[in-house]
Amino acid sequence: MTDDFWAELRATALLGTDRRPLPAPGGDGPLAVAAGAVRRDDPATALLELAALATVRRRAGLLPAEAPPAGPAAAPDDRPPLPEPAARRLAVLLAGRAPGHAGTLANLTELLPQWLSRARESGHRPPAALVPALLDTARARGELRGDAVALAGPLGRWLAERNPDWSYVLRTVPEAAEPGRPGDERAWEEGLFAERVTHLTRLRRRDPAAALALLAGSWPTERAEDRLLFLDALQENLGESDEPFLEAALGDRSKNVRATAAELLTTLPGSALGSRMAERARAAVRLSEGRLLVSPPTECDPAMRRDGIAPRSPTGRGQRAWWFGEIVAATPLRTWTAELDLTPAELIALPVAGATAEPESAEWRDDLREAWARAAVRQRDADWARALLGPAPRRSGAVRSAGAPARLLAVLPPAERAAWTAAFLRSHGLGDAFQLLGACATPWTPPLSTAVVAALERAAAAGSYPWSHSGVLGMTERSLSPAAAPAVEALAADAVPDSAWAETFGRLAGTLRFRAAMLAELSPGDGP
């Protein structure tokens, strides 16, 4: 059969057998003999049969192509191999299921970030056979890429050079990379947007001045939505040298960029914007006869707009209340403590009233505290955050609304966060705990883990359904201290057999045991 016959078959298929006759192979070879047996009463079927015969002959006669040069091997990887149990565990996590444990463990893929982080810290290399599956998984889950690329090591980069599906590996610069290593410029110039943000953030941690210079070089050509997120990367190691760039960004054509630049400037001690906001705050709040009197601004002038204050409230609040809150939130907190010679707790306890009204005003008090809370979060001021939070509320409905408690908690040291949340759980249970637990460092401390287990026990005894606490339960599977496994197993044993809570406690206990073994395998002799 010649290529001419194959071309005639394609032409007949394109034009239709009613407009072009079926071709006939020339000669008297095997194809001609087989084609002679094809029935011609149904031209369309005959065409398909002839194409099948021709395809078989084409494939049967195909000669192997010359193999390309093998090229250089992957660079050597001097890291020790993963312990065999840890390597088997990685295979299970990548597969997303553990043989013999169907339905008795959490979604194992949710434990993969924990495993990768610990494996990366351990300094081991994975089995070569698992690197392709690891790269495939990280390709679909961007949050895994940094750890996955670092763990895959030289072999991962070697494979990525030969498979375009893994090209993200070549654009991912490990956090420990030295400045100027191959791939640095490529990640910024050719990477996807998320990869560029990641690269800028990591460079910012390593070399803040180089990251600022890199961003300034492309700033005029970036899209407004991209400029906004690139600015967020400057939060890492923000310093006085960033102020000129951020002051210039206050004149950006995008209002969101202007607002973000202003917010960053408010976190810089001694910034010019902070001084301007402090002047406005002094005019808006004054201490008189043991009360704080509020005189909100009457207009949003051009200078206020340049400093990031939107002229119209996006929240539905009154305009003057909105302007007032924005000013106080952007004012350095030491303005209040230093100039009024009061502690944060003393300031928060003062009555608040409008300057033109005698009685105390709950609205202005709430506005002032909410703005102070935003300032405490921005400026990472633990003293103010602690004073605004106060002790964990002891009665239902007493959760403070002066800024989200979870955001204030994030300002405190990890142990203090855990202790406050544990006290909250002992009084309130799981109902409002999701965001608070999310603000706590993982794995949770033993006292916080004990409080969570006790809250789960009370929820089960009260007759609630597990799925009404699904968010907390999912977080618990990933974050509860593995040392709490015996207490959870006891709850599973005491639960009504075959009930939803028995299944939930059993699954949680199994997941804790799995995590304990997983972490121990990566830290031989140390335990999880």
Coordinates of C-alpha atoms in Angstrom, one line a residue:
M1 CA 0.0 0.0 0.0
T2 CA 1.3 3.4 -0.9
D3 CA 0.7 6.7 0.8
D4 CA -1.5 7.6 -2.3
F5 CA -4.0 5.0 -1.2
W6 CA -4.2 6.4 2.3
A7 CA -4.6 9.9 0.8
E8 CA -7.5 8.7 -1.4
L9 CA -9.2 7.1 1.6
R10 CA -9.0 10.4 3.5
A11 CA -10.4 12.3 0.5
T12 CA -13.3 10.0 0.1
A13 CA -14.1 10.3 3.8
L14 CA -14.0 14.1 3.6
L15 CA -16.2 14.3 0.4
G16 CA -18.5 11.4 1.2
T17 CA -19.0 8.1 -0.5
D18 CA -22.0 9.4 -2.4
R19 CA -19.7 12.0 -4.2
R20 CA -16.5 10.0 -4.6
P21 CA -16.1 6.2 -5.3
L22 CA -14.2 4.0 -3.0
P23 CA -10.5 3.7 -3.9
A24 CA -9.0 0.3 -4.7
P25 CA -5.4 -0.7 -3.6
G26 CA -3.2 -1.5 -6.5
G27 CA -1.2 -4.7 -7.0
D28 CA -2.0 -8.1 -5.7
G29 CA -0.4 -8.0 -2.3
P30 CA -2.1 -9.0 1.0
L31 CA -3.9 -5.7 1.3
A32 CA -5.4 -6.0 -2.1
V33 CA -6.5 -9.6 -1.3
A34 CA -8.1 -8.4 2.0
A35 CA -9.7 -5.4 0.3
G36 CA -11.3 -7.7 -2.3
A37 CA -13.2 -9.4 0.5
V38 CA -14.8 -6.1 1.7
R39 CA -18.4 -5.9 0.8
R40 CA -19.2 -2.9 -1.3
D41 CA -23.0 -2.8 -0.9
D42 CA -22.7 -0.3 2.0
P43 CA -20.0 2.2 0.8
A44 CA -19.7 3.9 4.2
T45 CA -19.1 0.7 6.1
A46 CA -16.7 -0.4 3.3
L47 CA -14.8 2.8 3.7
L48 CA -14.3 2.2 7.4
E49 CA -13.2 -1.4 6.8
L50 CA -10.7 -0.3 4.2
A51 CA -9.3 2.3 6.6
A52 CA -9.0 -0.3 9.3
L53 CA -7.0 -2.6 7.0
A54 CA -4.8 0.2 5.8
T55 CA -4.1 1.3 9.3
V56 CA -3.1 -2.2 10.4
R57 CA -0.7 -2.4 7.4
R58 CA 0.8 1.0 8.1
R59 CA 1.5 0.2 11.7
A60 CA 2.8 -3.3 10.9
G61 CA 5.3 -1.8 8.5
L62 CA 6.4 1.0 10.7
L63 CA 10.2 1.1 11.3
P64 CA 11.5 2.3 14.6
A65 CA 12.9 5.8 14.6
E66 CA 16.4 6.5 15.7
A67 CA 16.5 7.1 19.4
P68 CA 17.5 10.7 20.3
P69 CA 20.7 11.2 22.4
A70 CA 20.1 10.4 26.0
G71 CA 21.5 13.7 27.2
P72 CA 23.0 14.4 30.6
A73 CA 21.7 12.6 33.6
A74 CA 20.0 14.4 36.5
A75 CA 22.4 16.2 38.8
P76 CA 23.4 14.1 41.8
D77 CA 21.3 14.4 44.9
D78 CA 23.4 14.1 48.1
R79 CA 20.5 14.0 50.5
P80 CA 19.9 10.7 52.3
P81 CA 16.9 8.7 51.0
L82 CA 13.6 8.8 52.9
P83 CA 13.3 6.0 55.5
E84 CA 11.4 3.2 54.0
P85 CA 8.2 3.6 56.1
A86 CA 8.1 7.3 55.2
A87 CA 8.5 6.4 51.5
R88 CA 5.5 4.0 51.8
R89 CA 3.5 6.7 53.6
L90 CA 4.2 9.1 50.7
A91 CA 2.8 6.6 48.2
V92 CA -0.3 6.3 50.3
L93 CA -0.8 10.1 50.6
L94 CA -0.3 10.6 46.9
A95 CA -2.8 7.8 46.1
G96 CA -5.3 9.4 48.6
R97 CA -6.3 6.2 50.2
A98 CA -4.8 3.7 52.7
P99 CA -5.4 0.0 51.9
G100 CA -7.7 -1.6 54.4
H101 CA -8.8 1.8 55.9
A102 CA -11.7 2.8 53.6
G103 CA -14.0 5.3 55.5
T104 CA -12.0 5.1 58.7
L105 CA -9.5 8.0 58.0
A106 CA -9.8 11.6 56.9
N107 CA -9.2 12.7 53.3
L108 CA -5.5 11.8 53.2
T109 CA -4.7 14.3 50.5
E110 CA -5.5 17.0 53.2
L111 CA -2.6 15.6 55.2
L112 CA -0.1 15.9 52.4
P113 CA 0.9 19.6 53.1
Q114 CA 1.8 18.5 56.7
W115 CA 3.9 15.6 55.4
L116 CA 5.7 17.6 52.7
S117 CA 6.6 20.3 55.2
R118 CA 8.0 17.9 57.7
A119 CA 9.8 15.8 54.9
R120 CA 11.4 19.0 53.5
E121 CA 12.7 19.9 57.0
S122 CA 14.1 16.4 57.5
G123 CA 16.4 16.9 54.5
H124 CA 15.6 13.6 52.8
R125 CA 15.0 12.8 49.1
P126 CA 12.0 10.8 47.9
P127 CA 12.1 7.6 45.9
A128 CA 12.7 8.4 42.2
A129 CA 9.6 6.3 41.3
L130 CA 7.3 8.6 43.3
V131 CA 8.6 11.9 41.9
P132 CA 6.4 11.9 38.8
A133 CA 3.2 11.4 41.0
L134 CA 4.5 14.1 43.4
L135 CA 4.9 16.6 40.5
D136 CA 1.5 15.7 39.1
T137 CA -0.1 16.4 42.5
A138 CA 1.6 19.7 43.0
R139 CA 0.7 20.7 39.4
A140 CA -3.0 20.5 40.5
R141 CA -2.5 22.1 43.9
G142 CA -0.5 25.3 43.9
E143 CA -0.1 25.5 47.6
L144 CA 2.1 22.3 47.5
R145 CA 4.5 23.5 44.9
G146 CA 7.2 25.1 47.0
D147 CA 7.6 22.1 49.3
A148 CA 7.1 19.6 46.4
V149 CA 9.7 21.2 44.2
A150 CA 12.2 21.4 47.0
L151 CA 11.6 17.8 48.0
A152 CA 11.8 16.5 44.3
G153 CA 15.2 18.2 44.1
P154 CA 17.5 17.8 41.0
L155 CA 15.5 14.9 39.7
G156 CA 12.3 16.9 39.7
R157 CA 14.0 19.7 37.7
W158 CA 15.5 17.2 35.3
L159 CA 12.1 15.6 34.7
A160 CA 10.4 19.0 34.2
E161 CA 12.9 19.9 31.4
R162 CA 11.5 16.9 29.5
N163 CA 7.8 17.2 30.3
P164 CA 5.9 20.4 29.6
D165 CA 3.2 19.4 32.1
W166 CA 5.7 20.1 34.9
S167 CA 7.1 23.3 33.5
Y168 CA 6.0 25.1 36.7
V169 CA 9.0 23.4 38.4
L170 CA 11.4 25.4 36.3
R171 CA 9.6 28.6 37.4
T172 CA 9.5 27.7 41.1
V173 CA 12.5 29.1 43.0
P174 CA 13.1 27.3 46.3
E175 CA 13.1 29.6 49.3
A176 CA 16.7 28.6 50.2
A177 CA 18.0 29.4 46.7
E178 CA 20.9 31.8 46.4
P179 CA 20.4 35.1 44.6
G180 CA 21.1 34.8 41.0
R181 CA 20.6 31.1 40.6
P182 CA 19.1 29.9 37.2
G183 CA 15.4 30.2 37.2
D184 CA 15.1 33.4 39.3
E185 CA 14.6 35.7 36.4
R186 CA 12.6 33.1 34.5
A187 CA 10.1 32.8 37.3
W188 CA 9.5 36.6 37.2
E189 CA 9.5 37.1 33.5
E190 CA 7.8 34.0 32.2
G191 CA 5.8 32.6 35.2
L192 CA 2.1 32.6 35.7
F193 CA 0.8 35.4 37.9
A194 CA 0.6 33.2 41.1
E195 CA 4.2 32.0 40.5
R196 CA 5.4 35.6 40.1
V197 CA 3.8 36.5 43.4
T198 CA 5.4 33.5 45.1
H199 CA 8.8 34.4 43.6
L200 CA 8.5 38.1 44.7
T201 CA 7.4 37.0 48.2
R202 CA 10.3 34.6 48.6
L203 CA 12.8 37.1 47.3
R204 CA 11.4 39.7 49.7
R205 CA 12.1 37.4 52.6
R206 CA 15.7 36.8 51.4
D207 CA 16.6 40.2 50.0
P208 CA 14.0 43.0 50.6
A209 CA 15.9 45.6 48.5
A210 CA 16.3 43.3 45.5
A211 CA 12.5 42.5 45.6
L212 CA 11.6 46.1 45.7
A213 CA 13.9 46.9 42.8
L214 CA 12.4 44.0 40.8
L215 CA 8.9 45.2 41.4
A216 CA 9.8 48.9 40.7
G217 CA 11.3 47.9 37.4
S218 CA 8.1 46.4 36.0
W219 CA 5.6 48.5 38.0
P220 CA 4.5 50.9 35.2
T221 CA 3.6 48.0 32.9
E222 CA 1.7 45.8 35.4
R223 CA -2.0 45.6 35.4
A224 CA -3.9 47.3 38.2
E225 CA -5.1 44.0 39.7
D226 CA -1.6 42.6 39.6
R227 CA -0.1 45.7 41.1
L228 CA -2.5 45.2 44.0
L229 CA -1.3 41.7 44.9
F230 CA 2.4 42.6 44.2
L231 CA 2.0 45.3 46.9
D232 CA 0.9 42.7 49.4
A233 CA 4.2 40.9 48.9
L234 CA 5.9 44.0 50.4
Q235 CA 4.5 43.2 53.8
E236 CA 7.4 40.8 54.2
N237 CA 10.3 42.8 55.9
L238 CA 8.6 46.1 55.3
G239 CA 11.0 48.9 56.3
E240 CA 11.7 52.6 56.0
S241 CA 13.4 52.1 52.6
D242 CA 10.0 51.1 51.1
E243 CA 8.3 54.4 52.1
P244 CA 9.2 56.4 48.9
F245 CA 7.9 53.7 46.7
L246 CA 4.6 53.4 48.7
E247 CA 4.2 57.2 48.9
A248 CA 4.4 57.3 45.1
A249 CA 1.8 54.5 44.9
L250 CA -0.6 56.7 46.8
G251 CA -1.0 58.5 43.4
D252 CA -1.8 55.3 41.5
R253 CA -4.7 55.4 39.2
S254 CA -6.3 52.4 40.9
K255 CA -8.1 53.2 44.1
N256 CA -7.5 49.7 45.5
V257 CA -3.8 50.1 44.9
R258 CA -3.9 53.5 46.7
A259 CA -5.7 52.0 49.6
T260 CA -3.3 49.1 49.9
A261 CA -0.3 51.4 49.8
A262 CA -1.8 53.5 52.5
E263 CA -2.5 50.5 54.7
L264 CA 1.2 49.4 54.3
L265 CA 2.4 52.9 55.2
T266 CA 0.3 52.9 58.4
T267 CA 2.4 49.9 59.6
L268 CA 5.7 51.8 59.2
P269 CA 6.7 53.6 62.5
G270 CA 7.3 57.2 61.8
S271 CA 5.9 57.3 58.3
A272 CA 4.7 60.6 56.9
L273 CA 1.3 59.1 56.2
G274 CA 1.1 58.0 59.9
S275 CA 1.9 61.5 61.0
R276 CA -0.8 63.0 58.7
M277 CA -3.4 60.5 60.1
A278 CA -2.3 61.3 63.7
E279 CA -3.0 65.0 63.1
R280 CA -6.5 64.2 61.8
A281 CA -7.1 61.8 64.7
R282 CA -6.2 64.5 67.3
A283 CA -8.9 66.7 65.7
A284 CA -11.4 63.9 65.8
V285 CA -10.9 62.6 69.3
R286 CA -10.1 64.5 72.5
L287 CA -10.0 63.6 76.2
S288 CA -12.2 65.9 78.3
E289 CA -13.3 65.3 81.9
G290 CA -12.7 61.6 81.8
R291 CA -14.5 61.0 78.5
L292 CA -13.3 60.7 74.9
L293 CA -15.3 63.1 72.8
V294 CA -15.6 62.3 69.1
S295 CA -15.8 65.0 66.4
P296 CA -15.8 63.1 63.1
P297 CA -14.6 65.0 59.9
T298 CA -17.2 66.9 58.0
E299 CA -15.7 66.1 54.5
C300 CA -13.3 63.9 52.8
D301 CA -10.9 66.4 51.3
P302 CA -8.4 65.6 48.4
A303 CA -5.5 65.0 50.9
M304 CA -7.6 62.4 52.7
R305 CA -8.5 60.7 49.4
R306 CA -4.8 60.6 48.4
D307 CA -4.0 58.9 51.8
G308 CA -6.3 56.1 50.9
I309 CA -9.7 57.1 52.5
A310 CA -12.6 56.5 50.1
P311 CA -15.0 59.4 49.9
R312 CA -18.0 57.0 50.0
S313 CA -18.5 54.3 52.5
P314 CA -18.6 50.9 51.0
T315 CA -20.2 49.4 54.1
G316 CA -23.5 51.3 54.4
R317 CA -22.3 53.2 57.4
G318 CA -22.7 57.0 57.6
Q319 CA -20.1 58.9 55.7
R320 CA -18.7 60.7 58.7
A321 CA -18.5 57.5 60.8
W322 CA -16.7 55.9 57.9
W323 CA -14.1 58.7 57.5
F324 CA -13.6 58.7 61.3
G325 CA -13.0 54.9 61.4
E326 CA -10.5 55.1 58.5
I327 CA -8.5 57.8 60.2
V328 CA -8.3 56.1 63.6
A329 CA -7.4 52.7 62.0
A330 CA -4.5 54.4 60.2
T331 CA -3.2 56.3 63.2
P332 CA -0.1 55.0 65.0
L333 CA -1.4 53.5 68.3
R334 CA 1.4 55.2 70.3
T335 CA -0.4 58.5 69.5
W336 CA -3.0 57.6 72.0
T337 CA -0.9 56.0 74.8
A338 CA 1.9 58.6 74.6
E339 CA -0.1 61.7 74.3
L340 CA -2.9 60.8 76.7
D341 CA -0.5 59.0 79.1
L342 CA -2.9 56.1 79.4
T343 CA -2.5 52.3 78.8
P344 CA -4.5 50.6 76.1
A345 CA -6.8 49.0 78.7
E346 CA -7.4 52.4 80.4
L347 CA -8.3 54.0 77.0
I348 CA -10.7 51.2 76.0
A349 CA -12.5 51.6 79.4
L350 CA -13.2 55.3 79.0
P351 CA -16.7 56.4 78.2
V352 CA -17.1 57.8 74.6
A353 CA -19.5 60.5 73.5
G354 CA -20.1 62.7 70.5
A355 CA -18.7 66.2 71.0
T356 CA -22.1 67.8 70.7
A357 CA -24.0 65.3 72.8
E358 CA -23.8 64.9 76.6
P359 CA -24.7 61.2 77.1
E360 CA -22.3 58.4 76.3
S361 CA -22.7 57.2 72.7
A362 CA -22.6 53.4 72.2
E363 CA -22.2 53.9 68.4
W364 CA -19.1 56.1 68.7
R365 CA -17.7 53.8 71.3
D366 CA -18.1 50.8 69.0
D367 CA -16.7 52.7 66.0
L368 CA -13.7 53.8 68.0
R369 CA -12.9 50.3 69.3
E370 CA -13.4 48.7 65.9
A371 CA -10.9 51.2 64.4
W372 CA -8.5 50.6 67.2
A373 CA -8.8 46.8 66.6
R374 CA -8.0 47.3 62.9
A375 CA -5.0 49.4 63.9
A376 CA -3.8 46.7 66.3
V377 CA -3.9 44.1 63.6
R378 CA -2.1 46.3 61.0
Q379 CA 0.6 47.4 63.4
R380 CA 0.9 43.9 65.1
D381 CA 0.5 45.5 68.5
A382 CA 0.1 42.7 71.1
D383 CA -0.6 45.0 74.0
W384 CA -3.6 46.6 72.2
A385 CA -4.8 43.3 70.8
R386 CA -4.7 41.8 74.3
A387 CA -6.6 44.8 75.8
L388 CA -9.3 44.7 73.0
L389 CA -9.8 41.0 73.4
G390 CA -10.0 41.0 77.2
P391 CA -10.5 37.6 78.9
A392 CA -12.4 35.0 76.9
P393 CA -16.1 35.9 77.3
R394 CA -18.0 33.6 79.7
R395 CA -21.5 33.9 78.5
S396 CA -23.2 33.1 75.2
G397 CA -23.4 36.1 72.8
A398 CA -20.7 38.0 74.6
V399 CA -18.1 37.6 71.8
R400 CA -16.6 41.0 71.3
S401 CA -17.3 42.7 67.9
A402 CA -14.5 45.2 68.1
G403 CA -12.7 43.7 65.2
A404 CA -12.9 40.0 64.5
P405 CA -11.5 38.2 67.6
A406 CA -9.6 35.8 65.3
R407 CA -7.7 38.6 63.7
L408 CA -6.8 40.1 67.1
L409 CA -5.8 36.6 68.3
A410 CA -3.4 36.3 65.4
V411 CA -1.4 39.2 66.8
L412 CA -0.7 37.4 70.1
P413 CA 2.1 34.8 70.7
P414 CA 1.0 31.3 69.8
A415 CA 0.8 30.0 73.4
E416 CA -1.5 32.9 74.4
R417 CA -3.7 32.4 71.3
A418 CA -4.2 28.8 72.2
A419 CA -4.9 29.6 75.9
W420 CA -7.5 32.2 75.0
T421 CA -9.2 29.9 72.5
A422 CA -9.2 27.0 75.0
A423 CA -10.9 29.2 77.6
F424 CA -13.5 30.3 75.0
L425 CA -14.2 26.7 74.1
R426 CA -14.7 25.7 77.7
S427 CA -17.4 28.4 78.0
H428 CA -19.0 28.4 74.5
G429 CA -18.3 25.1 72.8
L430 CA -17.8 24.8 69.1
G431 CA -20.5 27.1 67.8
D432 CA -18.3 30.2 67.2
A433 CA -14.9 28.5 67.4
F434 CA -14.0 27.9 63.7
Q435 CA -12.2 31.1 63.0
L436 CA -10.6 31.2 66.4
L437 CA -9.2 27.7 66.0
G438 CA -8.0 28.7 62.5
A439 CA -5.9 31.5 64.1
C440 CA -4.1 29.0 66.4
A441 CA -0.7 27.5 65.5
T442 CA -0.7 23.8 64.5
P443 CA -0.5 21.2 65.9
W444 CA -2.7 22.6 68.7
T445 CA -1.2 22.7 72.2
P446 CA -2.2 19.9 74.6
P447 CA -4.5 22.3 76.6
L448 CA -6.2 23.5 73.5
S449 CA -6.5 19.9 72.2
T450 CA -8.0 18.8 75.5
A451 CA -10.5 21.7 75.3
V452 CA -11.5 20.7 71.7
V453 CA -12.0 17.1 72.7
A454 CA -14.2 18.1 75.7
A455 CA -16.2 20.4 73.5
L456 CA -16.8 17.6 71.0
E457 CA -17.9 15.3 73.9
R458 CA -20.4 17.9 75.0
A459 CA -21.7 18.4 71.5
A460 CA -22.3 14.7 71.2
A461 CA -24.0 14.5 74.6
A462 CA -26.3 17.4 73.6
G463 CA -27.6 15.5 70.7
S464 CA -26.2 17.7 67.9
Y465 CA -25.2 16.1 64.6
P466 CA -21.6 15.8 63.6
W467 CA -22.1 17.5 60.2
S468 CA -23.3 20.7 62.0
H469 CA -19.6 21.0 63.1
S470 CA -18.1 19.7 59.9
G471 CA -15.7 22.7 59.5
V472 CA -14.3 22.3 63.0
L473 CA -14.1 18.5 62.6
G474 CA -12.1 18.9 59.3
M475 CA -9.7 21.3 61.0
T476 CA -9.5 19.0 64.0
E477 CA -8.4 16.0 61.9
R478 CA -5.4 18.1 60.6
S479 CA -4.5 20.1 63.7
L480 CA -5.4 18.2 66.9
S481 CA -2.4 17.0 68.8
P482 CA -1.9 13.3 68.0
A483 CA -1.4 12.7 71.7
A484 CA -5.2 13.2 72.1
A485 CA -5.8 9.9 70.2
P486 CA -6.5 7.8 73.4
A487 CA -9.1 10.4 74.6
V488 CA -10.9 10.3 71.2
E489 CA -10.8 6.5 71.1
A490 CA -12.5 6.5 74.5
L491 CA -15.2 8.8 73.2
A492 CA -15.7 6.4 70.2
A493 CA -16.0 3.4 72.6
D494 CA -18.6 5.2 74.7
A495 CA -20.7 6.4 71.8
V496 CA -23.9 4.6 70.8
P497 CA -22.7 1.8 68.4
D498 CA -23.1 2.6 64.7
S499 CA -24.2 6.1 65.5
A500 CA -22.9 9.2 63.5
W501 CA -20.8 10.3 66.5
A502 CA -19.3 6.8 66.9
E503 CA -18.2 6.9 63.3
T504 CA -17.0 10.5 63.6
F505 CA -14.9 9.7 66.7
G506 CA -13.6 6.5 65.2
R507 CA -12.5 8.3 62.1
L508 CA -10.8 11.1 64.1
A509 CA -9.0 8.6 66.3
G510 CA -7.8 6.7 63.2
T511 CA -6.6 9.9 61.6
L512 CA -4.7 11.0 64.7
R513 CA -3.0 7.6 64.9
F514 CA -2.1 7.9 61.2
R515 CA -0.7 11.4 61.7
A516 CA 1.3 10.3 64.7
A517 CA 2.9 7.4 62.7
M518 CA 3.4 9.7 59.7
L519 CA 5.4 12.3 61.7
A520 CA 7.3 9.7 63.7
E521 CA 8.6 8.1 60.5
L522 CA 10.1 11.5 59.5
S523 CA 11.7 12.1 62.9
P524 CA 13.1 8.7 64.0
G525 CA 13.7 8.6 67.8
D526 CA 12.1 12.1 68.3
G527 CA 8.4 11.2 68.1
P528 CA 5.8 13.6 66.5

